[in-house]
Amino acid sequence: MRILEAPKPGETLELNWALVADFLTRFLREELAWRGYDKAIVAVSGGVDSATTLALAVRALGPEGVHALFLPHRQSSPLSREHAHLVAGSFGVRLEEVDITPMVEGYAAQTPDLTPHRKGNLMARARMMVLFDKAEAYRALPLGTGNKTERLFGYYTWHGDDSPPLNPLGDLYKTQVWGLARYLGVPEVVVRKVPTADLIPGQTDEEDLGVRYLRADVILEHYLKGYSDAYLLALGYTEEEIRRVKERVNRTHWKRALPTAALLSSTAIGEFYLRPLDYRP
């Protein structure tokens, strides 16, 4: 198994992990209660993001209030199953396994031109179908596991990974998830594993993105705050790294928005009327 390199100076975005953990624990409790739920459900992949989400859910609700699903496909890495069981066991949650192979391959058999990329998206959406159905069965709210880096890059399956209504990690960069994971006691073998969506055999996130998370996150933080390219270059980041990061962010804004409705009135949903945070009882 490949493991992550240790970060170099200037490649981390440190936070007060105890404070972050307490805030996100309270966030989950309050948001679940506001929606009328006392249980959550998490799709556990064997990766650090879902492991950290599970840890926070258990902190908020106790292991009895959390359901965990492992949703493999026949081409999933054996390590994914091993690490999913390790994570669930570490936090005292029973792991339910549902094989999505029949769902995916049933469609693939009728689609001879299905590319590996399209099949990967199909797998991600199949997992969400199962997650939401099990959520209904257990009267539990699905929790998202996407981090801020993936969200800014648009590096997820639209209407797949981004579907759950509550996401505790959505404002944490990937490097910050690693820091929080260690604080919460996620097994080190999971934290140090090279990130992969495990949708295409041999694929890794950083090879797809063309830039290391440790570098990308610092570039993203400065870019979002309005720092110039010249400033980033002076910090030691390359023109190619900066270009890749900015291009990924700028061409995926549409993936981070609600469906675009044509505006015909002054009561358009989500635009002028019934914005959720404004109308809480």
Phi, psi and omega in degrees: 000131176284143179238161183288148172286152174292143181291150174267162176306137180086004182250017180233152177239082187288145174228171173279099190294325178298317179293318178298315181298317179295318180296314183290329174297314178294320177304312181295315180300312184291317182291322176296315180297318180298328179273356177087027181242148172238009178224151178233160178226137185230132171276112184262119187261345189099359179261172187288327182294310180291328177295319180291321177298316178298317179300317179294320180297318179294321177300322184280323191240350188081155183300331180290343181261009185232130172256140179236135179241139168246126191236073186279157166247159185300338179265006177295148179295138175303330179296330180298315178296314180302314183285328176297316179293322178299314181295311181300316179295324181297330182250012172072028182248135176288135182256120177264134182248131175231119182280121180270002183305311181300323180296311185289314185287336175299319176285318182300325180295336180263002187228080185297340181265014183294119180276161176303323180294313179296322179294322177298317177297321178298318178298316180298319180287326175297321178297320179292325176301314180293316181303313182289327177292316178295326177300317178295319181296322184262001184052051181235149180268130178290137176254136176279160183232007184285136178268171185295323180298310179299320182294318179292326179279350187067026186268069177196167179275120179299133185061025172238264183300333185270006189284322184303145187281349184225127184224106181286341185261002190296341179247021176244126174295162181305315181297328178286327175299319177301316180296315179294321180301316179297318179298322184278353178089022173297135182308135186299328180296330178282319181297319187271357180291139177298126185295136175209144175286345180056039176256330178235125183306132178085353182285143170230153182300311187292329174293321177295316186281334180079015179203143180288144178303320181300327179275316184300320185295320179291321176298314180301313182299318180287321180297315181295333181268004172091012178289150183280162174300323181299322179295317180294321177298321180293335177281350178107008177272148186271160177301322181293319178297315180297317180298314181299316182295310182296320180295317179299316181294312189289333181263007180236019179302323183298332182287342183261009183247156171294161176309137184277112178260141175293130184270119181239352186215177177269006180238030180298130184296129178083349180255307181239338191232138176057045169291126193307316185288340181276342188240030176288141180291000000 
